[in-house]
Short mmCIF file of N, CA and C in Angstrom, two decimals:
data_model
loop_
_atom_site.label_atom_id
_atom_site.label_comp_id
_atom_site.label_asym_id
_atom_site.label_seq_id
_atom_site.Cartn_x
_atom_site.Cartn_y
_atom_site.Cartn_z
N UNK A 1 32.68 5.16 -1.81
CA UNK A 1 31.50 5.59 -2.50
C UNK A 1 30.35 5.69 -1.49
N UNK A 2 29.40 6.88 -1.67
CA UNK A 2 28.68 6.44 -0.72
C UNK A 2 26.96 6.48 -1.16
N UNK A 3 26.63 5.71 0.42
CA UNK A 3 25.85 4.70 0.01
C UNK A 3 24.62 5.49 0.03
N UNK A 4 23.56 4.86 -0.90
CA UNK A 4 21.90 5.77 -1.20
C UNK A 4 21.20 5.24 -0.08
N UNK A 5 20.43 5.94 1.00
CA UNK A 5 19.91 5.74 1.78
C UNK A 5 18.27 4.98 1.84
N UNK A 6 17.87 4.10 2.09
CA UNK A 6 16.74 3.20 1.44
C UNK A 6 15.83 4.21 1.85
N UNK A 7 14.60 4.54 0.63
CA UNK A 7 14.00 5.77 1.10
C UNK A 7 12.41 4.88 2.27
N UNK A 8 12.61 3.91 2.15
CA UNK A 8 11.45 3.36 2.93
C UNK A 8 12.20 3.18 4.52
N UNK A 9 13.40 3.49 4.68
CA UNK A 9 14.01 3.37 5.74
C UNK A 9 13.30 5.12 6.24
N UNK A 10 13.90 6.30 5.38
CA UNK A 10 13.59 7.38 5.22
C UNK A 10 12.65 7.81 5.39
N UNK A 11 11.45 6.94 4.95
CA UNK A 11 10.51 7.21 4.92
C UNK A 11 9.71 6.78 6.52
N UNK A 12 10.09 6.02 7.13
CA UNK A 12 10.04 5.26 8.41
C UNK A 12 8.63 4.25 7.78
N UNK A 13 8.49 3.65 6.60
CA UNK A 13 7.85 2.80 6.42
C UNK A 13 8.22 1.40 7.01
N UNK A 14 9.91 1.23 7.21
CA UNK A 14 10.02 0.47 7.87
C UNK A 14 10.52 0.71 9.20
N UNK A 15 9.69 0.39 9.88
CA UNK A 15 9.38 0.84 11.38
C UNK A 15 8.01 1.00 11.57
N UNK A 16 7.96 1.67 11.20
CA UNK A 16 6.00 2.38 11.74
C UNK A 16 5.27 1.35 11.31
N UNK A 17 5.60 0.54 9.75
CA UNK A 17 4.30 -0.08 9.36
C UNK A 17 5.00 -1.79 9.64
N UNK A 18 6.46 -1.69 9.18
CA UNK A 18 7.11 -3.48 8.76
C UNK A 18 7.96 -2.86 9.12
N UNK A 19 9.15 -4.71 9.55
CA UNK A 19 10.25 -4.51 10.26
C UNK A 19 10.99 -4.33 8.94
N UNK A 20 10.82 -5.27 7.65
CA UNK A 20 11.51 -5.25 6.81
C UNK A 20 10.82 -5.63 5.91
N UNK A 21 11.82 -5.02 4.89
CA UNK A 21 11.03 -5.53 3.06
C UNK A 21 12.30 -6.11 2.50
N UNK A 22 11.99 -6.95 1.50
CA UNK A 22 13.56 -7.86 0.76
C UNK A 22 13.70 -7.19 -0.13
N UNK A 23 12.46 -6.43 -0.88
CA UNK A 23 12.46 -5.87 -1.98
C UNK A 23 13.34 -6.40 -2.91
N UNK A 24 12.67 -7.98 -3.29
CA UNK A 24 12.77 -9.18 -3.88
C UNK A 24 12.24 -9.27 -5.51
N UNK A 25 11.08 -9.12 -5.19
CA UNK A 25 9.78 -8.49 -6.63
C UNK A 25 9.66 -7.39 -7.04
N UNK A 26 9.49 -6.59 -8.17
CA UNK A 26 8.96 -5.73 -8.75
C UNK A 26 7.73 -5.31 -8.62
N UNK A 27 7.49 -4.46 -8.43
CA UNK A 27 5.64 -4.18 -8.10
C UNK A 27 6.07 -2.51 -8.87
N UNK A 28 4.90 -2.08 -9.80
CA UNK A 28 4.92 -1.71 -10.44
C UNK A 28 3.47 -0.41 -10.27
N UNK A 29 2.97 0.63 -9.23
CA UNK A 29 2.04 0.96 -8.82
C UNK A 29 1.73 2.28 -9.80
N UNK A 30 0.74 1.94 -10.94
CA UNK A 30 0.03 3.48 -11.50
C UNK A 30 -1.15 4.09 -11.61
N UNK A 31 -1.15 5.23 -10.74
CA UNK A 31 -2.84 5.56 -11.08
C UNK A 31 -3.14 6.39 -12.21
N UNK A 32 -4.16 6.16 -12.94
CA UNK A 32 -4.76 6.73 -13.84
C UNK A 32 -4.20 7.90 -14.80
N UNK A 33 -4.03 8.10 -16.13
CA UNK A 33 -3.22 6.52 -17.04
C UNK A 33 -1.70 6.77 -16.67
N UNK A 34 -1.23 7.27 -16.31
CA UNK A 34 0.25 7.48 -16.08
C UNK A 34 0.58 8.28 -14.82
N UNK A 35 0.43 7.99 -13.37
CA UNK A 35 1.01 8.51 -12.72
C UNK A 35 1.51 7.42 -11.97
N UNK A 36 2.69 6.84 -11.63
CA UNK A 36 3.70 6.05 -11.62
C UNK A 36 3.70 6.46 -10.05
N UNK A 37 3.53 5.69 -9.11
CA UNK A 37 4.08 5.82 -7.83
C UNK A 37 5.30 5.70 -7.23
N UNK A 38 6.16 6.70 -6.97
CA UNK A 38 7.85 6.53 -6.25
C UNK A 38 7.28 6.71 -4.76
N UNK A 39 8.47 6.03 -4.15
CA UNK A 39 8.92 6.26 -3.00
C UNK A 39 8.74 8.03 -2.23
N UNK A 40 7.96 8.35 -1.72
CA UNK A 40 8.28 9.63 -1.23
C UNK A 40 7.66 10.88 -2.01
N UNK A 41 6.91 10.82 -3.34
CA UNK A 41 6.49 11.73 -4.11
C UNK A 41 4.93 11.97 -3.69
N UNK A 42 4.87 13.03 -4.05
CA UNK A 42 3.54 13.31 -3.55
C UNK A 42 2.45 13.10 -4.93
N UNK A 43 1.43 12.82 -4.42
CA UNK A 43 -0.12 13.14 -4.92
C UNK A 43 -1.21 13.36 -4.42
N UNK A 44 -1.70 14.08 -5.26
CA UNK A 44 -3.12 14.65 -4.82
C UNK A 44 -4.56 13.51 -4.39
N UNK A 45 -5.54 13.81 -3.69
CA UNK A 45 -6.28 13.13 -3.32
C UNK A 45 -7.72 13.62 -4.89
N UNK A 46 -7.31 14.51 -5.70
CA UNK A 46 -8.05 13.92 -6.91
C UNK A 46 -7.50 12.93 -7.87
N UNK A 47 -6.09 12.83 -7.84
CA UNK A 47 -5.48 11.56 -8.77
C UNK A 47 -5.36 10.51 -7.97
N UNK A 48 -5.99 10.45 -7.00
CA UNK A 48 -5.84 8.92 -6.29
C UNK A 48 -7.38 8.51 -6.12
N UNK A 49 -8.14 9.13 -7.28
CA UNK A 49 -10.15 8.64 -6.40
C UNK A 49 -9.65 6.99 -6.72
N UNK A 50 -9.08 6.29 -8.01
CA UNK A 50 -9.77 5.50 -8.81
C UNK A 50 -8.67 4.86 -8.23
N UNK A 51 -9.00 3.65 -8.14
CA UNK A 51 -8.14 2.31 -7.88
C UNK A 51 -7.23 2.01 -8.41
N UNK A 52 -5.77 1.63 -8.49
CA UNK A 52 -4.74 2.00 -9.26
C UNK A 52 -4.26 0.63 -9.97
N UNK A 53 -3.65 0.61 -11.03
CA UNK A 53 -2.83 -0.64 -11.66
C UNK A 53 -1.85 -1.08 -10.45
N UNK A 54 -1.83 -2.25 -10.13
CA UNK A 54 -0.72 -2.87 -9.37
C UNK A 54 -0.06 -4.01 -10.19
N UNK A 55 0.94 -3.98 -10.85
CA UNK A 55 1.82 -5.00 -11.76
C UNK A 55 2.61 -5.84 -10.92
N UNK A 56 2.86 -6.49 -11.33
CA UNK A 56 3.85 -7.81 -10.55
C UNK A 56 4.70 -8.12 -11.51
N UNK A 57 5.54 -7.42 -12.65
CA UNK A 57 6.02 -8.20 -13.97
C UNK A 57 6.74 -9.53 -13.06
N UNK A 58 7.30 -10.02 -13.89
CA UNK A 58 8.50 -11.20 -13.93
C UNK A 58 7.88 -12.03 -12.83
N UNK A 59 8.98 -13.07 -12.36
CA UNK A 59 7.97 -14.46 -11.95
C UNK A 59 7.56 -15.19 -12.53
N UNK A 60 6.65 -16.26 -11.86
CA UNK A 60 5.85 -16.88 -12.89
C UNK A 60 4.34 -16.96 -12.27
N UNK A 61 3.30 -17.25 -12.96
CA UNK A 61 2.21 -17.50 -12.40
C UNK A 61 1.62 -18.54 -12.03
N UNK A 62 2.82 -19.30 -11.41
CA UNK A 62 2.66 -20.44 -10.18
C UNK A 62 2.73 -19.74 -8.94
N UNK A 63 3.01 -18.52 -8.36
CA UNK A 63 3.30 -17.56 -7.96
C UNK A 63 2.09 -16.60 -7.59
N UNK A 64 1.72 -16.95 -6.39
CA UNK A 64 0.78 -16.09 -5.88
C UNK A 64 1.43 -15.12 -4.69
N UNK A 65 0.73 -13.76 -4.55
CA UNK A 65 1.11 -12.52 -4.00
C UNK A 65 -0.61 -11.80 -3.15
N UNK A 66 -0.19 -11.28 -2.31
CA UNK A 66 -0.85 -10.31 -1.60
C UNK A 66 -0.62 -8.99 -1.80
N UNK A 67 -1.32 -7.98 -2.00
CA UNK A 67 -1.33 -6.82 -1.96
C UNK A 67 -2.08 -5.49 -0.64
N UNK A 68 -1.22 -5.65 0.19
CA UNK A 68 -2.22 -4.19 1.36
C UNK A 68 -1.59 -3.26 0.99
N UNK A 69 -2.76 -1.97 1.32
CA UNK A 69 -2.59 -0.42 0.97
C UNK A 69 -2.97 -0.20 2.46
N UNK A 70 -2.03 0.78 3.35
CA UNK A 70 -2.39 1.58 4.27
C UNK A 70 -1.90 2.46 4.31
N UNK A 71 -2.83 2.99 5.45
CA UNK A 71 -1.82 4.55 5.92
C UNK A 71 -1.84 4.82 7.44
N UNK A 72 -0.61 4.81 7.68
CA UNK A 72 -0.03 4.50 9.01
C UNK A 72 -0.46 5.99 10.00
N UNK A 73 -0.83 7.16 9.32
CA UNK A 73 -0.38 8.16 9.79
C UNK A 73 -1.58 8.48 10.17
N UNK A 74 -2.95 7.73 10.90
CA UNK A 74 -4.28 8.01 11.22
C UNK A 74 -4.36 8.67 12.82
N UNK A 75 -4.69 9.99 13.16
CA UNK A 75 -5.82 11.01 11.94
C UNK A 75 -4.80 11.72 11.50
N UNK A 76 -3.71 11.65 12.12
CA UNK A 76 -2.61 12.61 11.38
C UNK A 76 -1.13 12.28 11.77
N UNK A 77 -0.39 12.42 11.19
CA UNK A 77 1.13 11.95 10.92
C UNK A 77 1.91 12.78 12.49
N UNK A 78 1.57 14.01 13.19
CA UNK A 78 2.20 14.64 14.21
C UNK A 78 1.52 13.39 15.73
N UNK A 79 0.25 12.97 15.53
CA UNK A 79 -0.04 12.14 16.16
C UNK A 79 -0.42 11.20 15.72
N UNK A 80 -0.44 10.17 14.80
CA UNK A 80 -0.80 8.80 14.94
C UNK A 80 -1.67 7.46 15.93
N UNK A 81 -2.10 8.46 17.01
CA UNK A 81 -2.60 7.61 17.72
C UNK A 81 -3.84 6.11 16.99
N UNK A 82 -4.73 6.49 16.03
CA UNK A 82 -5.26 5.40 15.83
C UNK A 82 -4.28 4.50 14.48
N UNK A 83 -2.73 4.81 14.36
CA UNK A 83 -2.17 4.18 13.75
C UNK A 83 -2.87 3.83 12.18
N UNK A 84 -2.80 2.60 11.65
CA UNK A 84 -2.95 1.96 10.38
C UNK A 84 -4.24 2.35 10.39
N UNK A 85 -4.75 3.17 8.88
CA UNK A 85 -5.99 2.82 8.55
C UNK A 85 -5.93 2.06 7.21
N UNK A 86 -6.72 0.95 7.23
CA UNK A 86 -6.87 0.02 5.90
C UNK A 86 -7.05 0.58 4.05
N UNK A 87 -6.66 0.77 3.54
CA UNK A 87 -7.42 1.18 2.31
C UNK A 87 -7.76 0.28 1.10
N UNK A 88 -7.12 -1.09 1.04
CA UNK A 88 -7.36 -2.07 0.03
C UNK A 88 -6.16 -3.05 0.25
N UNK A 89 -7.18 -4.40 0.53
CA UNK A 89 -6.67 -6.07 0.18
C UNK A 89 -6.84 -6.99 -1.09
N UNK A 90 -5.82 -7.18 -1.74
CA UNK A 90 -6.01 -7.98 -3.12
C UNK A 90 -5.33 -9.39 -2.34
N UNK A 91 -5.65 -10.63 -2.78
CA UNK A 91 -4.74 -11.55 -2.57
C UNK A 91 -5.34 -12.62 -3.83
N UNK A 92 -4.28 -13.71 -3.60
CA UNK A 92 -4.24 -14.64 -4.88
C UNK A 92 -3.69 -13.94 -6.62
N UNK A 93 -3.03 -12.93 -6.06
CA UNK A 93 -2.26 -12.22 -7.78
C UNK A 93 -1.21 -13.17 -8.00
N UNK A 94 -1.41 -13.32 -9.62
CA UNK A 94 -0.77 -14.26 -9.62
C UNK A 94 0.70 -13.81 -10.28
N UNK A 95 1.31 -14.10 -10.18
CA UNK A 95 2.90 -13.68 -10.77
C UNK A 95 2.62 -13.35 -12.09
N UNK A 96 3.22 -12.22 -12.72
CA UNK A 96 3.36 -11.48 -13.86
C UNK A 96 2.52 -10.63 -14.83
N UNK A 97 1.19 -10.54 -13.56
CA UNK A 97 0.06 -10.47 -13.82
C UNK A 97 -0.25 -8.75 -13.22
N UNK A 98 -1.82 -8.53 -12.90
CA UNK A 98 -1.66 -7.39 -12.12
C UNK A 98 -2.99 -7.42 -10.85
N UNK A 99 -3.02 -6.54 -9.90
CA UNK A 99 -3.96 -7.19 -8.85
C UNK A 99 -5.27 -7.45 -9.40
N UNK A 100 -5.70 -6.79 -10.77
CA UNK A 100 -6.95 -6.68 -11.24
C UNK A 100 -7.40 -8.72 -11.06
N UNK A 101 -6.59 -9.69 -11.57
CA UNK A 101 -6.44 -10.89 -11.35
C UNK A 101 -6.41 -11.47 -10.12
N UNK A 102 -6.64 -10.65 -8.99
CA UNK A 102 -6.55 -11.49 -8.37
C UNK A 102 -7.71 -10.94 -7.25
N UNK A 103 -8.29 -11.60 -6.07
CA UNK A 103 -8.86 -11.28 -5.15
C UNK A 103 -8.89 -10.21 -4.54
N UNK A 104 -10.24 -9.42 -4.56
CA UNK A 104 -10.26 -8.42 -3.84
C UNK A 104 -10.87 -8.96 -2.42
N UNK A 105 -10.25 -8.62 -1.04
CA UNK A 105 -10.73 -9.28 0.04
C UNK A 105 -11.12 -7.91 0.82
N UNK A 106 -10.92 -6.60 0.53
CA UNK A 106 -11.30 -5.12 1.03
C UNK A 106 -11.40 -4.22 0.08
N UNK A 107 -12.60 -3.96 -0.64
CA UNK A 107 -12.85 -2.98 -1.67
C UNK A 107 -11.15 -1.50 -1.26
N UNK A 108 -11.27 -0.96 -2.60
CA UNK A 108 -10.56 -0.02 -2.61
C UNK A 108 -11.10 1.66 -2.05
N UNK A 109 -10.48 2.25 -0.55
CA UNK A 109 -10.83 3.17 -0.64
C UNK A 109 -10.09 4.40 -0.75
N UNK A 110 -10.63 5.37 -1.48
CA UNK A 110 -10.05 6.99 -2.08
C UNK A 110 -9.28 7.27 -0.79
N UNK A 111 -7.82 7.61 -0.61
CA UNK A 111 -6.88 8.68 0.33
C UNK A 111 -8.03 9.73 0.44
N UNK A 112 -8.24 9.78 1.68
CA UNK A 112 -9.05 11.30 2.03
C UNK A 112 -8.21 12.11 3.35
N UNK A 113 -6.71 12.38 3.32
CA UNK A 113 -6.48 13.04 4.42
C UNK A 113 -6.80 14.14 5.17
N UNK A 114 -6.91 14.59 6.07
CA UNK A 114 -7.53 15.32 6.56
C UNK A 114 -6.68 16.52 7.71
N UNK A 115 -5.64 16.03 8.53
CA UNK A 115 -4.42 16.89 8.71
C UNK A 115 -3.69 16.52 9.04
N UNK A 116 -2.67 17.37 8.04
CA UNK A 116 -0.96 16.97 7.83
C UNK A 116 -1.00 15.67 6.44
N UNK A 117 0.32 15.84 6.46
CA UNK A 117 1.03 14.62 5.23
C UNK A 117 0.93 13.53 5.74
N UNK A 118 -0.19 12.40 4.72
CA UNK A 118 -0.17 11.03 4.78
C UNK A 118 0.51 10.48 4.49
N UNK A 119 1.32 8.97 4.95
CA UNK A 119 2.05 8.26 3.82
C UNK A 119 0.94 7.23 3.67
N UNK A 120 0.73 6.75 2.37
CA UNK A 120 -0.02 5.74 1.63
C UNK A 120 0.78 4.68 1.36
N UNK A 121 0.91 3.23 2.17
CA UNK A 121 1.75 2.56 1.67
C UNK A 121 1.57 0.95 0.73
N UNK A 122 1.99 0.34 -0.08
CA UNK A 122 1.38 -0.28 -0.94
C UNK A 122 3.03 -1.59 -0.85
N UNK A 123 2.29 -2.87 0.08
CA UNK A 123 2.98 -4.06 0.49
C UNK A 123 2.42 -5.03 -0.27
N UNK A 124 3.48 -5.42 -0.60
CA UNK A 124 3.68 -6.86 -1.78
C UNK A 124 3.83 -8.03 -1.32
N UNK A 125 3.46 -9.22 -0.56
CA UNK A 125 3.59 -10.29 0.26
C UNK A 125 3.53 -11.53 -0.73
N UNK A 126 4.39 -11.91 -0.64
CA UNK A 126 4.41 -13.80 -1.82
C UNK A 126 3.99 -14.78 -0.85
N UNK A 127 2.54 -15.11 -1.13
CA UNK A 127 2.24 -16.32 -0.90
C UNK A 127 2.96 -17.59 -1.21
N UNK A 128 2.24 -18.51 0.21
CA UNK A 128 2.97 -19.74 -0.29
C UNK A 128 2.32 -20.49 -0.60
N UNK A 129 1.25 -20.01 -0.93
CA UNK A 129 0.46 -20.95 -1.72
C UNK A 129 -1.24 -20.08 -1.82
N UNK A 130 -1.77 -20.61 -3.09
CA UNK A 130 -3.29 -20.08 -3.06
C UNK A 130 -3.84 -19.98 -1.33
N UNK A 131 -4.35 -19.35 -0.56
CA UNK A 131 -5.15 -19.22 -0.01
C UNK A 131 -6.25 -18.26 0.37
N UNK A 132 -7.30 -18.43 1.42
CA UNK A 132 -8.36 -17.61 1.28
C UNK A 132 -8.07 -17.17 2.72
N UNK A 133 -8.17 -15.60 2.77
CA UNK A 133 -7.82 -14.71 3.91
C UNK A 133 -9.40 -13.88 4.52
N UNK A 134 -9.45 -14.06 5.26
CA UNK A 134 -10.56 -12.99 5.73
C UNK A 134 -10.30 -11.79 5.82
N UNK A 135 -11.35 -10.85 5.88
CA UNK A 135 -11.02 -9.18 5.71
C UNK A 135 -11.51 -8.90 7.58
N UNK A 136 -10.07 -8.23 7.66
CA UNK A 136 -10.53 -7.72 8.98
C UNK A 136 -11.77 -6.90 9.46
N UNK A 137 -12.10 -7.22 10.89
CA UNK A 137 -12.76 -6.57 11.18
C UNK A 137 -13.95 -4.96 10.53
N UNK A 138 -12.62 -4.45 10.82
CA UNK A 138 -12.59 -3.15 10.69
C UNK A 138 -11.27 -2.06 9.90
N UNK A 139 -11.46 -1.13 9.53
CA UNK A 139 -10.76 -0.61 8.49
C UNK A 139 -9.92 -0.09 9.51
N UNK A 140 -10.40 0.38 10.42
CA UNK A 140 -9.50 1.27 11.46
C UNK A 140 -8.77 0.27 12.13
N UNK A 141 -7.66 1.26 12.72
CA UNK A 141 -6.40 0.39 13.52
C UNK A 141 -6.17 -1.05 12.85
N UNK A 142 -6.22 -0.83 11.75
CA UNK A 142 -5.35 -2.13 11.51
C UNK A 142 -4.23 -2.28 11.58
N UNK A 143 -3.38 -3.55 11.61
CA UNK A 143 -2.05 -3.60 11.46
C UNK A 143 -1.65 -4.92 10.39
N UNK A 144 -0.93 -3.89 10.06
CA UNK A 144 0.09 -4.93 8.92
C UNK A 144 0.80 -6.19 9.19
N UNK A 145 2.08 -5.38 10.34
CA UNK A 145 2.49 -7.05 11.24
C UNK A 145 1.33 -7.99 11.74
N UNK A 146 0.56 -7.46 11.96
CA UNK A 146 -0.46 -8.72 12.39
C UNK A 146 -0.81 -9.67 11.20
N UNK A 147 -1.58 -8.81 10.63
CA UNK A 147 -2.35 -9.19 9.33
C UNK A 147 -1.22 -10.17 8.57
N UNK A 148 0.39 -9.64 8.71
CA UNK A 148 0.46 -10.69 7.56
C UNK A 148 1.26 -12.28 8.81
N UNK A 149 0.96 -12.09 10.04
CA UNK A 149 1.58 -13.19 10.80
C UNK A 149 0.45 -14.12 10.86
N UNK A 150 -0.78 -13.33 11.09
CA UNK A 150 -1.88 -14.34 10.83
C UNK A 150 -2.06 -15.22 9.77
N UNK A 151 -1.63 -14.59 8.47
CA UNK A 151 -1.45 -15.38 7.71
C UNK A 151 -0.38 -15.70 7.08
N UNK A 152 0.23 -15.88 7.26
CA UNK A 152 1.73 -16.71 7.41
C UNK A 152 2.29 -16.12 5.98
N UNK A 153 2.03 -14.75 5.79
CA UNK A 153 2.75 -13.93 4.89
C UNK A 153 4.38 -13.66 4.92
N UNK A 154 4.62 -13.43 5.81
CA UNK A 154 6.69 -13.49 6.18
C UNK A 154 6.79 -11.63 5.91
N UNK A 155 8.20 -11.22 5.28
CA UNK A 155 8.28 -10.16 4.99
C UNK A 155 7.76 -9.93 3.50
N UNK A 156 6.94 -8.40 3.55
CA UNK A 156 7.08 -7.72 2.58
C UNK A 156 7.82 -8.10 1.47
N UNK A 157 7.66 -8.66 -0.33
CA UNK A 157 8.66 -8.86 -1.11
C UNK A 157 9.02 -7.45 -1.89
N UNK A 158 8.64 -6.49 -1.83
CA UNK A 158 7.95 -5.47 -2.52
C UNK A 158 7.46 -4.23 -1.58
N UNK A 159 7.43 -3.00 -2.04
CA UNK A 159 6.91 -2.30 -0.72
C UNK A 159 7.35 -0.23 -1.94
N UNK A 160 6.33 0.26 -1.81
CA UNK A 160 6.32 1.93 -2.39
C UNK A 160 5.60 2.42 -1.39
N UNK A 161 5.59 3.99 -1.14
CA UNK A 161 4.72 4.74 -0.56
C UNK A 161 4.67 6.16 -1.51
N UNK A 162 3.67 6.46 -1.29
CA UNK A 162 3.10 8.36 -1.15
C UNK A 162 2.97 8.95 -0.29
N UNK A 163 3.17 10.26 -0.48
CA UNK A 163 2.73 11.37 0.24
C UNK A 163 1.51 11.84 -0.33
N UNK A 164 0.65 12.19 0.34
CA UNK A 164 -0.84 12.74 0.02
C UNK A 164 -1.18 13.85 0.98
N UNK A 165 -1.77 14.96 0.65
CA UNK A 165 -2.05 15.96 1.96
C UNK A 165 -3.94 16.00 0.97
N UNK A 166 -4.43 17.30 2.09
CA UNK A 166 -5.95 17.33 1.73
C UNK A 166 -5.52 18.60 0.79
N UNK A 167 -6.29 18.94 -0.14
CA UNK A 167 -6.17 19.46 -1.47
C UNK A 167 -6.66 21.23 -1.23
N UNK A 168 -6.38 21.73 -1.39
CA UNK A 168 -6.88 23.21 -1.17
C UNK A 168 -7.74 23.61 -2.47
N UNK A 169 -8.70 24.64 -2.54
CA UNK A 169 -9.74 24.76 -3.69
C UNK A 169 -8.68 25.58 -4.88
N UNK A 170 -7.42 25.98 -4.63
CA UNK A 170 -6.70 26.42 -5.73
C UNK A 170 -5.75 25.54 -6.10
N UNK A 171 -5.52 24.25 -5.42
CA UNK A 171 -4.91 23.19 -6.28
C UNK A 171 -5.65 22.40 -6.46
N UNK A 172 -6.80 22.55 -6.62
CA UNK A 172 -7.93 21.35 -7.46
C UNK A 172 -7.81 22.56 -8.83
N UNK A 173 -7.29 23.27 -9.35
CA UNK A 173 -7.74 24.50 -10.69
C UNK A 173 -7.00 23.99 -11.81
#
């Protein structure tokens, strides 16, 4: 039988951004009221202005989680040179809950790509306990492996991406 190829492998989410995800937890990503985030599907940068539902079903809420949004592909996916740009830190979500519950430690900002296909990626990290994280520096060049070794995040439990490009004035109609 053969085997389905992990699309975050596919996607080179793991590589570019994490070595690995257990894809352990459920994380559940929708923006505005029903657009459901898969692996690899595209959306527009008008259905992504507003900050999206992030679910955590199952678990329990002894169970705290981290949430980062980046996009690896800064200023553009053919070159990458400034790598990770930041777009939103939740931490302290608590199991079965959704990020709205839990700490925002980097306001949420709108996908604005600018050239070529972004991937937008959205990492699920299980705390090991309540703690309080500082917000980096700076939005630019961030990194994920760092960010979660500093804080003793481990792998990814959880892990989706998008595709996003910049919108042309006849697909905004």
């Amino acid at each position: 039988m053969a085997r389905i190829p992990d699309p975050l492998v596919v996607g080179r989410v793991v590589g570019d951004v994490v070595d690995y995800v257990s894809s352990s937890v459920k994380m559940v990503v929708t923006y505005n009221p029903n657009k459901q985030v898969y692996n690899g599907h595209e959306l527009y940068p008008s259905q992504v202005i507003f900050k999206p539902r992030v679910e955590v079903p199952g678990g329990d809420m002894r169970s705290f989680f981290t949430l980062i949004m980046t996009d690896p592909d800064v200023p553009g996916p053919s070159d990458p040179y400034l790598k990770e740009h930041l777009h939103w830190i939740v931490t302290d979500i608590p199991g079965t809950t959704d990020a709205s519950f839990g700490r925002e430690v980097v306001s949420y900002e709108t996908p604005k790509p600018i050239i070529g296909i972004h991937r937008f990626v959205f990492l699920l990290y299980k705390q090991k306990r309540r703690q309080t994280m500082n917000a980096p520096p700076s939005r630019d060049r961030f990194n994920t492996r760092k960010f979660a070794e500093e804080n003793e995040l481990g792998s990814p439990v959880a892990a989706v991406f998008f595709n996003c490009q910049r919108e042309t004035a006849a697909r905004r109609r």
